[in-house]
Short mmCIF file of C-alpha atoms and ligand atoms in Angstrom, two decimals:
data_model
loop_
_atom_site.label_atom_id
_atom_site.label_comp_id
_atom_site.label_asym_id
_atom_site.label_seq_id
_atom_site.Cartn_x
_atom_site.Cartn_y
_atom_site.Cartn_z
CA MET J 1 -33.05 21.10 31.04
CA ASP J 2 -30.12 18.93 31.61
CA LYS J 3 -26.60 21.00 30.55
CA PRO J 4 -24.90 19.85 27.59
CA LEU J 5 -21.58 17.46 27.96
CA PRO J 6 -18.73 19.23 28.65
CA SER J 7 -16.80 18.86 25.37
CA ALA J 8 -14.61 21.04 23.50
CA LEU J 9 -13.89 19.32 20.99
CA ALA J 10 -17.27 18.01 20.07
CA ARG J 11 -17.65 21.80 19.06
CA ARG J 12 -14.37 21.40 16.75
CA ILE J 13 -14.92 18.21 14.95
CA SER J 14 -17.68 17.12 13.25
CA PHE J 15 -18.87 13.50 12.35
CA ARG J 16 -17.93 13.27 9.12
CA GLN J 17 -13.72 13.69 10.28
CA LEU J 18 -14.61 10.71 12.82
CA GLN J 19 -15.90 8.66 9.68
CA VAL J 20 -13.00 9.11 7.91
CA PHE J 21 -10.49 8.64 10.21
CA GLU J 22 -12.34 5.21 11.73
CA ALA J 23 -11.74 3.93 8.10
CA ILE J 24 -8.30 4.70 7.56
CA ALA J 25 -7.09 3.61 10.83
CA ARG J 26 -9.02 0.31 10.33
CA HIS J 27 -7.55 -0.19 6.47
CA GLU J 28 -4.35 2.13 7.84
CA ASN J 29 -4.55 3.13 3.78
CA PHE J 30 -5.55 6.47 3.04
CA THR J 31 -6.54 4.73 -0.76
CA ARG J 32 -8.71 2.22 0.45
CA ALA J 33 -10.63 4.08 3.18
CA ALA J 34 -11.59 7.37 0.46
CA GLU J 35 -12.53 4.16 -1.99
CA GLU J 36 -14.77 2.55 0.99
CA LEU J 37 -16.31 5.90 1.60
CA PHE J 38 -16.53 7.40 -2.14
CA LEU J 39 -14.66 10.40 -1.28
CA THR J 40 -11.41 11.78 -3.20
CA GLN J 41 -7.52 11.18 -1.82
CA PRO J 42 -7.53 14.74 -1.49
CA THR J 43 -10.93 15.06 0.51
CA VAL J 44 -10.03 12.55 3.07
CA SER J 45 -6.83 14.18 3.06
CA MET J 46 -7.82 17.01 4.43
CA GLN J 47 -10.65 15.81 6.54
CA ILE J 48 -7.68 14.26 8.88
CA LYS J 49 -5.77 17.62 8.64
CA LYS J 50 -9.12 19.52 10.42
CA LEU J 51 -9.15 16.59 12.50
CA GLU J 52 -5.48 16.98 13.62
CA GLU J 53 -5.55 20.70 13.95
CA SER J 54 -9.11 20.59 16.30
CA VAL J 55 -7.34 17.95 18.31
CA GLY J 56 -4.23 19.46 17.87
CA ALA J 57 -1.86 16.67 17.81
CA PRO J 58 -0.63 14.17 14.61
CA LEU J 59 -3.18 10.94 14.25
CA PHE J 60 -1.00 9.03 12.42
CA GLU J 61 2.67 8.52 11.52
CA HIS J 62 3.97 7.71 7.61
CA ILE J 63 7.03 5.14 7.63
CA GLY J 64 7.78 4.29 4.16
CA LYS J 65 4.59 3.50 2.81
CA LYS J 66 2.90 2.56 5.64
CA ILE J 67 0.91 4.64 8.02
CA PHE J 68 0.87 3.95 11.98
CA LEU J 69 -1.80 5.32 14.50
CA THR J 70 0.37 7.89 17.09
CA ASP J 71 -0.49 7.32 20.63
CA ILE J 72 -2.82 9.78 20.18
CA GLY J 73 -4.64 8.37 17.40
CA LYS J 74 -4.98 4.88 18.90
CA GLU J 75 -6.41 6.17 22.19
CA LEU J 76 -9.08 8.71 19.42
CA TYR J 77 -9.71 5.17 17.83
CA GLN J 78 -10.46 3.74 20.88
CA SER J 79 -13.23 6.27 21.09
CA VAL J 80 -14.76 6.35 17.97
CA ARG J 81 -15.23 2.59 18.01
CA ASP J 82 -16.93 2.85 20.88
CA ILE J 83 -19.64 5.54 19.58
CA LEU J 84 -20.05 3.73 16.48
CA GLU J 85 -20.67 0.54 18.16
CA SER J 86 -23.38 2.78 20.85
CA LEU J 87 -24.73 4.12 17.37
CA ALA J 88 -24.97 0.45 15.81
CA GLN J 89 -26.85 -1.03 19.35
CA PHE J 90 -28.70 2.28 19.39
CA GLU J 91 -30.04 1.36 15.38
CA MET J 92 -30.80 -2.08 16.65
CA GLN J 93 -33.07 -1.67 19.87
CA ALA J 94 -34.51 1.19 17.45
CA ALA J 95 -36.15 -0.92 15.15
CA ASP J 96 -37.17 -3.17 17.98
CA MET J 97 -38.55 -1.16 19.68
CA GLN J 98 -40.44 -0.92 16.37
CA GLY J 99 -41.38 -4.53 15.98
CA MET J 100 -38.27 -5.28 13.43
CA LYS J 101 -35.09 -7.74 13.86
CA THR J 102 -32.71 -6.39 11.72
CA GLY J 103 -29.00 -5.20 12.69
CA HIS J 104 -25.18 -7.26 12.99
CA LEU J 105 -24.33 -10.24 14.85
CA ARG J 106 -20.44 -11.58 14.56
CA LEU J 107 -19.97 -14.46 15.72
CA ALA J 108 -16.51 -15.49 16.26
CA VAL J 109 -15.80 -19.64 17.26
CA VAL J 110 -13.02 -21.88 17.56
CA THR J 111 -11.93 -23.54 14.10
CA THR J 112 -12.98 -26.78 14.76
CA ALA J 113 -17.01 -25.49 15.17
CA LYS J 114 -16.74 -23.89 11.59
CA TYR J 115 -18.59 -27.35 10.49
CA TYR J 116 -21.70 -26.78 13.22
CA ALA J 117 -21.92 -23.43 13.74
CA PRO J 118 -23.49 -22.46 9.31
CA ARG J 119 -26.31 -24.85 9.83
CA MET J 120 -27.71 -23.04 13.01
CA LEU J 121 -26.69 -19.64 11.86
CA GLY J 122 -28.47 -20.80 8.24
CA MET J 123 -31.54 -21.51 10.75
CA PHE J 124 -30.97 -19.22 12.75
CA CYS J 125 -31.35 -16.58 9.02
CA GLN J 126 -34.19 -18.27 7.91
CA LYS J 127 -35.76 -16.91 10.56
CA PHE J 128 -35.32 -13.40 11.45
CA PRO J 129 -33.75 -12.73 6.95
CA GLY J 130 -33.46 -9.00 8.76
CA ILE J 131 -30.62 -9.66 10.55
CA GLU J 132 -27.15 -10.06 9.03
CA VAL J 133 -23.85 -12.51 9.75
CA SER J 134 -20.58 -12.08 9.97
CA LEU J 135 -18.77 -15.55 11.35
CA LYS J 136 -15.14 -15.68 12.09
CA VAL J 137 -13.33 -18.66 12.43
CA THR J 138 -10.09 -19.30 14.26
CA ASN J 139 -8.12 -21.24 16.78
CA ARG J 140 -8.62 -21.01 20.30
CA GLU J 141 -5.40 -19.13 21.68
CA ARG J 142 -6.84 -16.28 18.46
CA LEU J 143 -10.13 -16.44 19.54
CA LEU J 144 -9.46 -15.57 23.55
CA ASP J 145 -7.75 -12.87 22.30
CA ARG J 146 -10.28 -11.20 20.39
CA LEU J 147 -12.27 -12.21 23.39
CA LEU J 148 -10.33 -9.84 24.92
CA GLN J 149 -10.18 -6.48 22.84
CA ASN J 150 -13.79 -7.11 22.55
CA MET J 151 -13.89 -7.78 19.02
CA ASP J 152 -17.33 -10.10 18.63
CA ASP J 153 -20.47 -10.04 20.18
CA LEU J 154 -21.06 -14.09 20.69
CA TYR J 155 -18.23 -16.97 21.47
CA ILE J 156 -18.69 -20.59 20.58
CA MET J 157 -15.33 -22.56 22.02
CA GLY J 158 -14.82 -25.57 24.53
CA ARG J 159 -13.69 -24.70 28.09
CA PRO J 160 -14.94 -21.24 28.31
CA PRO J 161 -12.66 -18.86 30.50
CA ARG J 162 -13.43 -19.44 33.81
CA ASN J 163 -11.68 -17.00 35.72
CA ASP J 164 -13.68 -14.07 35.47
CA ASP J 165 -17.30 -13.10 35.56
CA SER J 166 -18.27 -14.50 32.01
CA HIS J 167 -21.49 -15.48 30.65
CA PHE J 168 -21.31 -18.44 29.01
CA ILE J 169 -24.17 -21.70 28.72
CA SER J 170 -23.39 -25.01 27.48
CA LEU J 171 -24.39 -25.33 23.85
CA ILE J 172 -23.21 -29.21 22.45
CA GLU J 173 -21.01 -32.06 22.65
CA ASN J 174 -18.14 -32.40 20.95
CA PRO J 175 -16.91 -35.66 21.04
CA LEU J 176 -12.80 -36.21 19.82
CA VAL J 177 -12.46 -39.25 18.15
CA VAL J 178 -9.47 -41.70 17.02
CA ILE J 179 -9.56 -41.54 13.64
CA ALA J 180 -6.86 -43.92 11.80
CA PRO J 181 -7.10 -44.89 7.80
CA ARG J 182 -9.02 -47.70 6.39
CA ASN J 183 -6.10 -50.47 6.29
CA HIS J 184 -4.33 -49.84 9.79
CA PRO J 185 -3.75 -52.61 11.72
CA LEU J 186 -5.71 -51.23 14.61
CA ALA J 187 -8.32 -50.76 12.24
CA LYS J 188 -8.64 -54.12 11.80
CA ARG J 189 -8.04 -55.33 15.41
CA LYS J 190 -11.92 -56.88 16.80
CA GLY J 191 -13.15 -55.15 19.86
CA LEU J 192 -12.50 -52.12 22.16
CA LEU J 193 -8.30 -51.17 22.05
CA THR J 194 -6.85 -49.78 24.97
CA PHE J 195 -5.41 -46.89 25.81
CA GLU J 196 -1.45 -48.44 25.50
CA ASP J 197 -2.78 -49.98 22.05
CA ILE J 198 -2.59 -46.15 20.83
CA ALA J 199 -0.54 -44.67 23.25
CA ASP J 200 2.39 -45.30 21.29
CA GLN J 201 1.54 -45.06 17.38
CA GLN J 202 2.67 -41.56 15.71
CA PHE J 203 0.61 -38.46 16.35
CA ILE J 204 -0.42 -35.16 13.77
CA ILE J 205 -2.12 -33.21 15.38
CA ARG J 206 -3.56 -29.68 15.15
CA GLU J 207 -1.05 -26.52 15.87
CA ARG J 208 -0.18 -25.04 19.51
CA GLY J 209 -3.11 -22.39 20.55
CA SER J 210 -5.78 -24.86 19.46
CA GLY J 211 -8.43 -26.34 22.07
CA THR J 212 -8.84 -30.26 19.90
CA ARG J 213 -4.64 -30.09 21.14
CA ARG J 214 -5.05 -28.85 25.08
CA ALA J 215 -7.37 -31.39 25.14
CA ILE J 216 -5.79 -34.56 24.12
CA GLU J 217 -2.80 -32.81 26.28
CA ASP J 218 -4.71 -33.43 28.96
CA HIS J 219 -5.73 -37.01 28.45
CA PHE J 220 -2.30 -37.67 27.85
CA MET J 221 -0.89 -36.50 30.77
CA GLU J 222 -3.72 -37.70 32.47
CA ARG J 223 -2.30 -41.11 31.48
CA GLY J 224 1.17 -40.48 32.28
CA ARG J 225 1.94 -40.41 28.80
CA GLU J 226 3.43 -37.59 26.58
CA ILE J 227 1.99 -37.84 22.98
CA ARG J 228 4.50 -38.96 20.01
CA ILE J 229 4.08 -35.60 18.05
CA LYS J 230 5.06 -37.02 14.34
CA MET J 231 3.48 -33.57 12.62
CA GLU J 232 1.38 -30.66 13.66
CA LEU J 233 -1.10 -28.97 11.24
CA GLY J 234 -3.21 -25.74 10.73
CA SER J 235 -6.23 -26.93 9.87
CA ASN J 236 -8.41 -30.06 10.45
CA GLU J 237 -8.78 -30.89 6.38
CA ALA J 238 -5.26 -31.32 6.39
CA ILE J 239 -5.18 -33.76 9.09
CA LYS J 240 -7.69 -35.84 7.36
CA HIS J 241 -5.52 -36.21 4.59
CA ALA J 242 -2.45 -36.91 6.07
CA VAL J 243 -4.41 -39.45 8.13
CA ALA J 244 -5.67 -40.65 4.56
CA SER J 245 -2.43 -40.62 3.24
CA GLY J 246 -0.55 -43.33 5.94
CA LEU J 247 1.26 -40.51 7.64
CA GLY J 248 0.02 -40.97 11.03
CA ILE J 249 -2.93 -41.76 13.49
CA SER J 250 -4.74 -38.64 14.64
CA ILE J 251 -7.18 -37.20 17.65
CA LEU J 252 -10.10 -35.15 16.06
CA SER J 253 -13.64 -34.20 17.03
CA ARG J 254 -16.47 -36.10 15.42
CA HIS J 255 -17.94 -32.57 14.10
CA THR J 256 -15.05 -32.91 11.66
CA MET J 257 -16.45 -36.12 10.26
CA SER J 258 -20.01 -35.02 9.77
CA LEU J 259 -19.90 -35.42 6.72
CA GLY J 260 -19.03 -38.36 5.29
CA ILE J 261 -16.52 -41.29 7.47
CA GLN J 262 -19.12 -43.92 6.41
CA SER J 263 -17.04 -44.89 3.17
CA GLY J 264 -14.17 -42.57 2.72
CA PRO J 265 -10.37 -43.64 3.66
CA LEU J 266 -10.81 -43.07 7.36
CA VAL J 267 -12.26 -45.02 10.34
CA GLU J 268 -12.64 -44.25 13.93
CA LEU J 269 -11.12 -46.28 16.11
CA ASP J 270 -12.86 -47.63 18.91
CA VAL J 271 -10.59 -46.59 22.00
CA GLU J 272 -11.27 -47.39 26.03
CA GLY J 273 -11.81 -44.15 27.37
CA PHE J 274 -12.70 -42.05 24.58
CA PRO J 275 -14.47 -40.01 22.68
CA ILE J 276 -12.79 -37.14 25.05
CA SER J 277 -15.95 -35.15 26.23
CA TRP J 278 -14.67 -31.08 25.26
CA PRO J 279 -17.69 -29.94 25.07
CA TRP J 280 -18.99 -26.56 23.47
CA TYR J 281 -20.17 -23.04 25.32
CA ILE J 282 -21.32 -20.48 23.60
CA GLY J 283 -21.20 -16.69 25.71
CA TYR J 284 -19.48 -13.21 25.78
CA PRO J 285 -17.15 -11.30 28.29
CA ALA J 286 -17.98 -10.29 31.84
CA GLY J 287 -19.52 -6.63 31.49
CA LYS J 288 -20.50 -6.28 27.33
CA ARG J 289 -23.15 -5.01 26.91
CA LEU J 290 -25.37 -6.86 24.63
CA SER J 291 -26.66 -6.30 21.64
CA VAL J 292 -30.63 -6.83 20.66
CA VAL J 293 -29.19 -8.61 18.06
CA ALA J 294 -27.15 -10.96 19.79
CA LYS J 295 -29.82 -11.42 22.80
CA THR J 296 -32.38 -13.00 20.09
CA PHE J 297 -29.46 -15.62 18.87
CA LEU J 298 -29.18 -16.08 22.16
CA ASP J 299 -32.56 -16.73 22.75
CA PHE J 300 -32.89 -18.61 19.69
CA VAL J 301 -30.11 -21.40 20.40
CA ALA J 302 -32.03 -22.22 23.97
CA SER J 303 -34.77 -22.78 21.69
CA ASP J 304 -36.27 -25.86 19.94
CA ALA J 305 -35.87 -24.01 16.47
CA ALA J 306 -32.03 -24.00 17.10
CA ARG J 307 -31.92 -27.87 17.47
CA ILE J 308 -30.16 -29.09 14.81
CA ASP J 309 -29.73 -33.24 14.26
CA THR J 310 -26.78 -34.40 16.01
CA THR J 311 -26.94 -38.10 15.58
CA GLU J 312 -24.64 -38.46 13.55
CA ILE J 313 -22.41 -36.63 16.04
CA LEU J 314 -23.28 -38.49 18.89
CA THR J 315 -23.02 -41.76 18.05
CA ALA J 316 -20.00 -43.43 16.25
CA ALA J 317 -19.76 -43.68 12.71
CA ALA J 318 -20.27 -46.64 11.00
CA VAL J 319 -16.93 -48.42 9.82
P1 PGA R 1 -9.78 -25.44 17.99
O1 PGA R 1 -10.49 -25.77 19.35
O2 PGA R 1 -10.27 -25.74 16.33
O3 PGA R 1 -8.49 -24.64 18.37
O4 PGA R 1 -8.79 -26.53 17.84
C1 PGA R 1 -11.30 -26.23 19.46
C2 PGA R 1 -12.36 -26.21 20.89
O5 PGA R 1 -11.85 -25.19 21.69
O6 PGA R 1 -13.39 -27.00 21.21
#
């Protein structure tokens, strides 16, 4: 028979203590952890005291009203997360072996994909009702941070990291188009506008760290121009409102227009060199062990079942 794994600590601590510790570290708060686990605060404190005795060092520091993990606490937190992640993987694997698709999918997408991703997830959840989904929406820079910290199962973004062996497959076109208020002089001009026609305009543009912004800056740089920024805003919706109120023009993903540009206050300008092509990819970083549920989702995405009607996204909006 195999020998037991040589961990003296494993004999001294309980799984419950690790669960309590994980909840406190995640919430950075004893009371909230106690509430989540339906325990009293003295019980939670006692569990941590015992765990600290077994480890032989403090796991938390109390500074003012806040708590922080000590260096040893941080190491233990990482190990406990690995253990829990491994158990979750096992749970999904076991369900899969019994013919059930259950488990949790953590999908993280760039801000601009928040219009598209829920439609795809809706179809997925209909097909696999036993799978729970959480969707994290954030800008490109923060998404890359999450990817480095291995916080999610799968990621959707434009231009995925290519300096490692990450696994990304192409997902859908994401055309970036020039938008202006309906009464803008450029909107009244007939025929194709040149790049020079728009290059001197005042732009309302996404915050630094946004993938859309990066694509636009690259586009201007390739043409030897610098974009004139009138205002930076952290949301596509806020940009649409600012453009509609005449503060400037913008370049946004056509996905952000999908629900109603035809009759609204905005129009898409027909400009040479546009739309900028900034397609989205779906995937995960190198070395990641995909859960059964994440694999199921990737298979679904690659199948016909996930095909969303993208006509309105891929063809210019009628103006
Ligand atoms: P963003 O990213 O939402 O951060 O602008 C979009 C993208 O990378 O396609």
